[in-house]
Amino acid sequence: MSLRGKKVGITKLTTTALVAAMVTSTMLTGCKLPWQKDDSSEKKQVENTTGNDAADKEDDSAVTCLTYQVNYETLEPKLDTNPEITAARIKYPVVRLGDYDGNTFVGIDGYEKLTKAISDYNDKMAADAKESQQILLEYANGDAEQEESDSDSMTDRYCDEITPDISRADSVAFSMVVNDYFDANGAHPSTTYTGVNFDASTGEDIKLKDIVLNKKGFVSAVKEQLPIQNPDGFGEDAMDYLFVDDLEEYIAQQLDSDELTWVLSDDGVEVIFNTYEIASYANGSAFIDLSFEEYGSLFSSDYQPIPQEYVKQLYTYTSYEIGKHQLQMRYEDGEPTSLNFYMDEEDVSEADPVLTLETQDTSKDKFYWFHKHDADYLYVDQTLENDEHKLTILNISDGDVEKIENENPDIAVYDYTPNNPENFLLGKKGHLMGEYQMFRHASLGDSGLPEFSGEYYMIDASDLRMTVKEDFDAIKLNEDTKEEFSDSEDSSKVTLKVGTELTLYRTDGDSIVDVKDDDGNVYRLNVTKQYINGTAIEDLLVI
């Protein structure tokens, strides 16, 4: 079903819960940029009012959105009996606050306590990864004794991967939903969701029971919205077959014991029920959005200051309020599978699809709702063959779902998760010199299409180093403008000597690649069909 997270703080739900996702980095930005913040890291306090008044009393400019990056580490232990066979794959995240300066990620100042809390979280994930490695290795070694395998890898049967989706990142709170996919070659894999919520000023865990002002109202709202927002897995018929006899009592007990799954989002609080928690595996996970606009009176005002413009990640099989209408995405099996969009003012579960897209991998489609100036757009990022991505942009502002003509669908979200309509990253695959991922800063235009800053793509290839193996001529850019992609009077022709080490820096995506040496000097290379100055790249560089 749909994806999301579980539990306050960094405590794991089970001893086998772990971490991971893809090797490329994730970058997210929001609201005002770090160098534009008004009050350093100190969160402005508002009156302890309830409902919309709290948000109205807080000027939007006081909420400084934070930038961050998520990288991934991977463990791939080998079988004890055969070191040539990979027994399992364990991937876990490393989260950092900061922003890109060129193609270099640089930490930000002013949030030392939050930075420490995130660092502790990273340490916890690394320790859990080693524990999970031992568990999966024992399973894999046991199975290997009973059967012979001609495969060089058992990672399709033994893996533990965690993907954190940052649901809120600003000077008020930093929250993320952690998706833990665990497979030990059982009847089916398990997916567990964990919520991590930090106060941005103190770095301390935020406990849901400390911010719920109206416990009875909160419990009733969660119960009421469960079947409404999750009609496929928790419709009226399914509600008669829950594992718990009294759902309201269960929610109240979980709230009191600090065990209820929840996370702060850009516009409210989200509650999540994991599979097997209140219903069978077939029901899937359930996600309940309680927006501050509608349910603000249930919560303390401390975390209600939110930006007027934001990006929120959406999930399939969950209904969302977009203006006066409900939006839901669902799949329909076929060749190829259909991705259906439903929009209705009353009951989206009974509505006919208003738009259908073809999709190849239902597990990798991602949806980002951009809200800006009372306009709403949906960025649909789909993974194609060879891990290429396609971006479809939809206008969802007026009770309908309309496709916007996008001339550059290959410039997509990839893993650069957006959070701020005024500053986010889009990327694409580059192939001029090897294979790499390149990205550009963008903002949401009035038409819903991205508007790009700068004239080039930065290259995400800090680990891809090259060594000159034959002298060749290049253009040295004595002044790096970082804005315009053109030669200047300060450029000069130089010879790159054998042994010089270089890293990819940026590109126009067509025929120009800029590289840097270890001293930070920038050189411009003209590349045509894997040739530089008429000589094959492989004859000039060791990549």
C-alpha positions as MATLAB code, in Angstrom:
seq = 'MSLRGKKVGITKLTTTALVAAMVTSTMLTGCKLPWQKDDSSEKKQVENTTGNDAADKEDDSAVTCLTYQVNYETLEPKLDTNPEITAARIKYPVVRLGDYDGNTFVGIDGYEKLTKAISDYNDKMAADAKESQQILLEYANGDAEQEESDSDSMTDRYCDEITPDISRADSVAFSMVVNDYFDANGAHPSTTYTGVNFDASTGEDIKLKDIVLNKKGFVSAVKEQLPIQNPDGFGEDAMDYLFVDDLEEYIAQQLDSDELTWVLSDDGVEVIFNTYEIASYANGSAFIDLSFEEYGSLFSSDYQPIPQEYVKQLYTYTSYEIGKHQLQMRYEDGEPTSLNFYMDEEDVSEADPVLTLETQDTSKDKFYWFHKHDADYLYVDQTLENDEHKLTILNISDGDVEKIENENPDIAVYDYTPNNPENFLLGKKGHLMGEYQMFRHASLGDSGLPEFSGEYYMIDASDLRMTVKEDFDAIKLNEDTKEEFSDSEDSSKVTLKVGTELTLYRTDGDSIVDVKDDDGNVYRLNVTKQYINGTAIEDLLVI';
ca = [
       0.000    0.000    0.000;
       1.317    3.468    0.772;
       4.541    4.289    2.587;
       5.375    6.297    5.704;
       6.839    5.980    9.281;
       6.657    5.030   13.011;
       7.576    6.055   16.574;
       9.103    9.076   18.277;
      12.855    9.487   18.572;
      15.435    6.994   17.357;
      14.272    3.829   19.081;
      13.783    0.904   16.678;
      10.468   -0.926   16.590;
      12.151   -4.333   16.395;
      15.677   -5.657   16.844;
      15.818   -6.436   13.144;
      14.675   -2.991   12.007;
      17.406   -1.269    9.981;
      18.138    1.230    7.275;
      18.893    2.162    3.650;
      18.125    3.134    0.056;
      20.000    4.301   -2.954;
      23.657    5.283   -3.132;
      23.027    8.700   -4.623;
      22.668   11.563   -2.185;
      19.424   13.278   -1.236;
      19.145   17.025   -0.838;
      16.208   19.011    0.412;
      15.704   22.702    0.987;
      12.883   24.786    2.336;
      11.430   28.245    3.032;
      14.076   30.896    3.493;
      17.659   29.840    2.944;
      20.202   29.520    5.795;
      21.952   32.766    4.960;
      18.571   34.594    5.074;
      17.491   33.483    8.543;
      16.376   36.147   11.017;
      17.064   34.742   14.459;
      19.916   32.253   14.119;
      18.728   28.890   15.420;
      16.354   30.218   18.067;
      12.751   29.316   17.419;
      10.353   32.249   17.791;
       7.696   31.538   20.369;
       4.045   32.322   19.769;
       1.156   32.685   22.158;
      -0.250   29.417   23.466;
      -3.412   29.765   21.433;
      -5.143   26.991   19.542;
      -6.390   26.385   16.043;
      -5.485   28.609   13.133;
      -4.897   31.593   15.411;
      -1.518   30.194   16.423;
      -0.291   29.992   12.884;
      -1.809   33.386   12.034;
       0.050   35.065   14.905;
       3.393   33.756   13.620;
       4.809   35.667   10.688;
       5.917   33.240    7.983;
       9.296   34.946    7.692;
      10.183   33.706   11.191;
      10.228   30.097    9.986;
      13.642   29.403    8.477;
      13.710   26.218    6.435;
      16.802   24.055    6.667;
      18.763   22.316    3.961;
      20.019   18.776    4.370;
      21.514   15.800    2.605;
      21.002   12.069    2.992;
      23.806    9.731    1.884;
      23.867    5.970    2.274;
      26.353    3.425    3.533;
      26.196   -0.211    2.434;
      27.285   -3.452    4.090;
      27.560   -6.582    1.922;
      28.876   -9.497    4.017;
      30.075  -12.668    2.308;
      29.072  -16.240    3.090;
      31.271  -17.903    5.715;
      31.655  -20.961    3.493;
      32.155  -19.080    0.221;
      33.669  -15.571    0.318;
      32.797  -15.086   -3.363;
      29.052  -15.028   -2.658;
      27.441  -11.917   -1.171;
      25.197  -13.134    1.645;
      23.113   -9.987    2.210;
      22.824   -6.253    1.625;
      22.301   -3.740    4.437;
      21.950   -0.049    3.593;
      21.553    2.732    6.119;
      21.351    6.540    5.925;
      23.715    9.284    6.993;
      21.814   12.573    7.424;
      23.571   15.964    7.466;
      22.396   19.559    7.706;
      23.893   21.858    5.091;
      23.707   23.069    1.507;
      25.610   22.833   -1.764;
      28.350   25.319   -2.588;
      28.887   24.419   -6.211;
      28.876   20.635   -6.121;
      30.336   20.463   -2.600;
      27.997   19.908    0.329;
      28.853   22.274    3.204;
      27.459   22.150    6.741;
      25.541   25.114    8.170;
      26.147   27.006   11.412;
      23.690   27.921   14.145;
      21.995   24.579   14.787;
      24.593   22.827   16.909;
      22.112   21.006   19.165;
      20.054   19.750   16.243;
      23.234   18.769   14.411;
      24.319   16.747   17.462;
      20.918   15.002   17.641;
      21.120   14.066   13.973;
      24.706   12.859   14.431;
      23.590   10.627   17.324;
      20.843    9.271   15.074;
      23.457    8.430   12.431;
      25.544    6.579   15.031;
      22.477    4.619   16.088;
      21.776    3.620   12.491;
      25.368    2.459   11.970;
      25.208    0.302   15.123;
      21.858   -1.164   14.081;
      23.285   -1.961   10.644;
      26.003   -4.126   12.182;
      23.396   -5.918   14.302;
      21.208   -6.535   11.260;
      24.216   -7.803    9.317;
      24.786  -10.504   11.928;
      21.132  -11.549   11.871;
      20.930  -11.812    8.073;
      24.320  -13.495    7.840;
      23.174  -16.230   10.220;
      20.040  -16.835    8.117;
      22.011  -16.858    4.855;
      24.722  -19.185    6.187;
      22.065  -21.571    7.472;
      20.303  -21.735    4.116;
      23.605  -22.086    2.242;
      24.327  -25.282    4.185;
      21.066  -26.793    2.912;
      21.255  -25.755   -0.740;
      23.842  -24.945   -3.355;
      23.552  -21.680   -5.255;
      25.094  -20.749   -8.587;
      24.398  -17.092   -7.923;
      27.120  -14.696   -6.789;
      24.634  -12.860   -4.586;
      21.827  -13.705   -2.161;
      20.730  -10.070   -1.720;
      17.386  -10.772   -3.412;
      16.514  -12.906   -0.369;
      18.442  -11.246    2.470;
      18.406   -7.482    2.712;
      17.658   -4.638    5.102;
      17.187   -1.181    3.632;
      16.049    2.066    5.240;
      14.928    5.212    3.439;
      14.204    8.344    5.492;
      11.740   10.844    4.003;
      12.184   14.221    5.656;
       8.648   15.442    6.314;
       9.634   18.738    7.949;
      12.915   20.670    8.123;
      12.861   24.187    9.491;
      13.864   26.304   12.491;
      10.897   24.905   14.436;
      11.261   21.151   13.918;
      13.139   18.482   12.004;
      11.089   15.346   11.341;
      11.548   12.312    9.158;
       9.629    9.177    8.323;
      11.929    6.168    8.144;
      10.912    3.291    5.874;
      12.610    0.021    6.907;
      12.334   -2.780    4.324;
      13.505   -6.110    5.782;
      13.674   -9.464    3.988;
      15.062  -12.615    5.624;
      13.684  -14.993    2.957;
      10.439  -15.532    4.866;
       6.875  -15.705    3.581;
       7.102  -12.072    2.530;
       9.266   -9.034    3.296;
       8.252   -6.647    6.064;
       8.098   -2.882    5.963;
       8.207   -0.919    9.203;
       7.817    2.849    9.490;
       9.386    4.954   12.216;
       8.877    8.648   12.938;
      11.812   10.759   14.118;
      10.941   14.200   15.522;
      13.502   16.678   16.856;
      12.991   20.170   18.229;
      15.195   22.316   15.993;
      16.322   24.607   18.835;
      17.055   22.040   21.557;
      17.695   18.882   19.527;
      15.446   16.975   21.932;
      12.884   14.358   20.888;
       9.384   15.754   20.552;
       6.837   13.544   22.276;
       3.345   13.513   20.826;
       1.697   13.306   24.255;
       3.407   16.586   25.184;
       1.893   18.510   22.281;
      -1.621   17.006   22.254;
      -3.832   19.419   24.220;
      -7.143   17.639   23.671;
      -6.605   13.894   24.102;
     -10.234   12.912   23.572;
     -10.541   15.064   20.478;
      -7.286   13.707   19.074;
      -8.314   10.066   19.590;
     -11.692   10.711   17.961;
     -10.100   12.487   14.992;
      -7.679    9.633   14.317;
     -10.439    7.032   14.499;
     -12.775    9.080   12.321;
     -10.194    9.830    9.628;
      -8.754    6.293    9.451;
     -11.398    4.869    7.050;
     -11.900    8.206    5.278;
      -8.252    8.692    4.344;
      -7.525    4.968    3.862;
     -10.668    3.641    2.137;
      -8.967    0.712    0.368;
      -7.382   -0.978    3.362;
      -9.597    0.378    6.144;
     -13.041    0.921    4.654;
     -16.222    0.383    6.659;
     -16.190   -3.401    6.173;
     -12.558   -3.717    7.264;
     -13.199   -1.707   10.427;
     -15.251   -4.629   11.768;
     -12.220   -6.937   11.633;
      -9.487   -4.994   13.389;
      -7.093   -6.747   15.742;
      -8.059   -4.370   18.570;
     -11.472   -4.557   20.235;
     -11.631   -0.849   21.085;
      -9.697    1.334   18.635;
     -10.149    4.527   20.663;
      -8.798    2.842   23.796;
      -5.843    1.487   21.826;
      -4.977    4.910   20.384;
      -5.211    6.501   23.845;
      -2.968    3.839   25.410;
      -0.385    4.139   22.638;
      -0.388    7.908   23.043;
       0.135    7.663   26.821;
       2.949    5.124   26.480;
       4.686    7.121   23.739;
       4.295    4.212   21.300;
       1.961    5.795   18.755;
       3.446    6.201   15.296;
       3.508    9.851   14.230;
       5.509   12.594   12.557;
       5.306   16.339   12.067;
       4.664   17.397    8.483;
       4.831   20.778    6.771;
       1.168   21.415    7.509;
       0.238   19.335   10.532;
       0.627   15.982   12.271;
       0.553   12.594   10.578;
      -0.336    9.387   12.454;
       0.686    6.013   11.008;
      -0.430    2.469   11.770;
       2.038   -0.184   10.620;
       1.008   -3.486    9.068;
      -0.080   -6.046   11.655;
      -0.510   -3.286   14.240;
      -4.307   -2.985   14.102;
      -5.161   -5.156   11.075;
      -3.817   -7.925    8.848;
      -0.930   -7.666    6.396;
      -3.414   -7.436    3.514;
      -4.829   -4.191    4.919;
      -1.455   -2.508    4.562;
      -0.269    0.488    6.523;
      -2.602    3.380    7.324;
      -1.785    7.099    7.264;
      -3.883    9.836    8.831;
      -3.113   13.498    8.132;
      -4.374   15.948   10.751;
      -3.724   19.399    9.329;
      -3.199   22.344   11.643;
      -5.742   24.262    9.583;
      -8.525   21.842   10.538;
      -7.221   20.257   13.754;
      -4.974   22.954   15.195;
      -7.035   23.202   18.368;
      -5.928   19.671   19.322;
      -2.234   20.595   19.483;
       0.132   22.953   21.244;
       0.958   26.070   19.253;
       4.711   25.512   19.713;
       5.058   23.564   16.464;
       2.270   25.164   14.459;
       4.228   27.994   12.807;
       4.598   26.674    9.252;
       5.561   28.234    5.917;
       2.823   29.420    3.590;
       4.599   27.665    0.738;
       5.780   24.076    1.012;
       6.268   20.722   -0.682;
       4.727   17.588    0.798;
       5.399   14.006   -0.280;
       2.203   12.045   -0.976;
       1.582    8.310   -1.121;
      -0.696    5.982   -3.048;
      -3.942    4.627   -1.582;
      -4.171    7.557    0.851;
      -6.644   10.420    0.400;
      -5.447   14.030    0.720;
      -7.405   17.271    0.992;
      -6.416   19.596   -1.872;
      -8.503   22.716   -1.415;
     -12.118   21.526   -1.265;
     -11.405   18.201   -2.943;
      -9.882   14.835   -2.121;
      -6.996   13.452   -4.158;
      -5.911    9.832   -4.266;
      -3.559    7.766   -6.451;
      -4.136    4.039   -7.024;
      -2.721    1.365   -9.306;
      -4.581   -0.978  -11.647;
      -2.864   -4.141  -12.848;
      -2.294   -4.556  -16.550;
       0.398   -4.468  -19.232;
       1.699   -1.918  -18.403;
       0.321   -1.094  -14.966;
      -1.932    1.954  -14.836;
      -1.416    4.746  -12.318;
      -4.849    6.273  -11.752;
      -5.615    9.680  -10.222;
      -8.918   10.378   -8.520;
     -10.305   13.785   -7.497;
     -13.689   14.262   -5.867;
     -15.384   16.761   -3.565;
     -17.199   14.146   -1.475;
     -16.170   10.491   -1.831;
     -12.991    9.804   -3.770;
     -13.349    6.039   -3.251;
     -16.424    6.016   -5.504;
     -15.013    8.361   -8.143;
     -13.824    7.449  -11.624;
     -10.196    8.187  -12.522;
      -9.690   11.683  -13.917;
      -6.243   10.879  -15.318;
      -4.236    7.723  -16.013;
      -0.482    7.349  -16.514;
       1.497    4.256  -17.460;
       4.071    3.097  -14.933;
       6.814    0.462  -14.864;
       7.757    0.066  -11.202;
       5.007    0.756   -8.676;
       7.457    0.542   -5.783;
       9.526    3.482   -7.049;
       6.944    6.079   -8.100;
       7.133    9.199   -5.918;
       4.692   12.086   -5.588;
       5.407   15.647   -4.406;
       2.627   18.174   -3.808;
       3.849   21.755   -4.352;
       1.697   24.425   -2.664;
       2.487   28.014   -3.631;
       0.313   31.152   -3.712;
      -2.915   29.126   -3.422;
      -1.892   27.052   -6.450;
      -1.258   23.318   -6.214;
       0.878   21.112   -8.456;
       1.909   17.471   -8.287;
       5.366   16.354   -9.422;
       5.283   12.636  -10.302;
       8.765   11.074  -10.436;
       8.880    7.659  -12.123;
      11.829    5.282  -12.489;
      12.374    3.860  -15.976;
      14.838    1.311  -17.356;
      18.531    1.742  -16.513;
      17.491    3.809  -13.480;
      16.594    6.779  -15.678;
      13.772    8.940  -14.320;
      10.793   10.702  -15.892;
       9.021   13.740  -14.400;
       5.328   14.342  -15.054;
       3.859   17.613  -13.755;
       0.152   17.899  -12.944;
      -2.014   20.891  -12.086;
      -4.281   19.862   -9.186;
      -5.474   23.351   -8.201;
      -9.103   23.478   -9.307;
     -10.681   20.168   -8.384;
      -9.204   18.437  -11.417;
      -5.970   16.734  -12.437;
      -4.502   18.194  -15.623;
      -1.200   17.277  -17.218;
       1.151   20.192  -17.929;
       3.292   19.977  -21.049;
       6.873   19.440  -19.859;
       9.579   19.752  -22.522;
      12.269   18.259  -20.261;
      10.735   15.201  -18.568;
      14.183   13.608  -18.118;
      15.136   16.364  -15.630;
      13.514   14.715  -12.640;
      13.534   14.536   -8.841;
      15.636   11.374   -8.510;
      16.698   11.368   -4.820;
      16.936   15.142   -4.404;
      13.730   15.292   -2.379;
      12.128   18.765   -2.709;
      10.690   20.694    0.233;
      10.650   24.354   -0.784;
       8.957   25.649   -3.962;
      11.483   28.497   -4.066;
      14.611   26.327   -3.921;
      14.872   22.648   -4.804;
      17.036   20.378   -6.945;
      16.231   18.439  -10.095;
      18.681   16.106  -11.787;
      19.362   13.779  -14.681;
      21.891   11.168  -15.758;
      25.007   12.405  -17.544;
      27.151   10.353  -19.942;
      29.776   12.690  -21.427;
      32.607   11.254  -19.328;
      31.500    7.988  -17.804;
      28.137    7.925  -16.035;
      27.188   10.342  -13.275;
      24.251   12.243  -11.843;
      24.003   15.989  -12.405;
      21.624   18.486  -10.852;
      20.358   22.068  -11.066;
      18.759   24.433   -8.573;
      15.160   25.260   -9.469;
      12.120   27.198   -8.282;
       8.451   26.648   -9.063;
       7.246   28.928  -11.854;
       3.757   30.385  -12.110;
       2.859   27.748  -14.713;
       3.878   24.903  -12.400;
       7.011   24.150  -14.441;
      10.452   24.462  -12.816;
      12.499   27.565  -13.512;
      16.235   26.891  -13.335;
      18.974   29.103  -11.905;
      22.415   29.205  -13.486;
      23.380   27.941  -16.908;
      24.835   24.569  -16.004;
      24.386   21.336  -14.102;
      26.504   20.549  -11.081;
      27.897   16.997  -11.168;
      27.347   14.742   -8.163;
      30.591   12.802   -8.543;
      32.809   13.612   -5.581;
      33.970    9.987   -5.428;
      34.694    9.736   -9.157;
      38.350   10.684   -9.597;
      40.339   10.731  -12.826;
      44.070   10.744  -13.462;
      45.699   12.247  -16.543;
      47.728    9.527  -18.324;
      48.733   11.574  -21.390;
      49.378   15.327  -21.573;
      46.574   17.246  -23.286;
      45.422   20.849  -23.695;
      42.496   22.379  -21.776;
      41.088   25.815  -20.911;
      41.847   27.001  -17.374;
      39.112   29.237  -15.928;
      41.099   31.668  -13.815;
      37.816   33.048  -12.441;
      34.996   30.703  -11.473;
      31.850   32.824  -11.829;
      29.643   29.992  -10.496;
      26.746   31.571  -12.391;
      27.461   31.985  -16.093;
      28.589   29.080  -18.216;
      30.892   30.905  -20.612;
      34.577   31.518  -21.197;
      35.931   34.884  -20.093;
      38.962   37.084  -20.668;
      40.464   35.441  -17.560;
      40.566   32.037  -19.262;
      43.840   30.658  -20.572;
      45.052   27.634  -22.505;
      47.100   25.214  -20.415;
      48.440   21.684  -20.644;
      47.212   19.131  -18.129;
      50.225   17.023  -17.207;
      50.459   13.280  -16.675;
      49.586   12.336  -13.100;
      47.242   15.293  -12.479;
      44.188   14.132  -10.518;
      40.809   15.593  -11.437;
      37.192   15.382  -10.313;
      34.079   16.193  -12.337;
      32.610   19.576  -11.413;
      29.815   20.711  -13.775;
      28.522   20.480  -17.349;
      26.167   22.056  -19.864;
      24.853   18.547  -20.501;
      25.761   18.655  -24.188;
      29.474   19.061  -24.928;
      31.238   20.907  -22.103;
      32.559   19.418  -18.867;
      34.396   21.408  -16.201;
      36.803   19.519  -13.934;
      38.772   20.506  -10.834;
      42.235   19.555   -9.658;
      43.172   19.051   -6.004;
      44.093   22.756   -5.680;
      40.621   23.859   -6.753;
      41.632   25.043  -10.224;
      38.853   24.693  -12.810;
      39.514   23.414  -16.340;
      37.085   23.328  -19.265;
      36.997   20.287  -21.535;
      35.156   20.063  -24.867;
      33.778   16.547  -25.140;
      32.287   15.004  -28.282;
      31.195   11.362  -28.325;
      33.719   10.325  -25.650;
      36.530   12.295  -27.335;
      38.506   15.311  -26.075;
      40.261   17.363  -28.743;
      39.864   14.448  -31.141;
      41.445   11.879  -28.791;
      39.465    9.157  -27.020;
      38.899    9.904  -23.338;
      40.198    6.475  -22.381;
      43.552    7.359  -23.974;
      43.846   10.597  -21.974;
      42.352    9.764  -18.594;
      42.162    6.869  -16.168;
      38.611    6.959  -14.824;
];
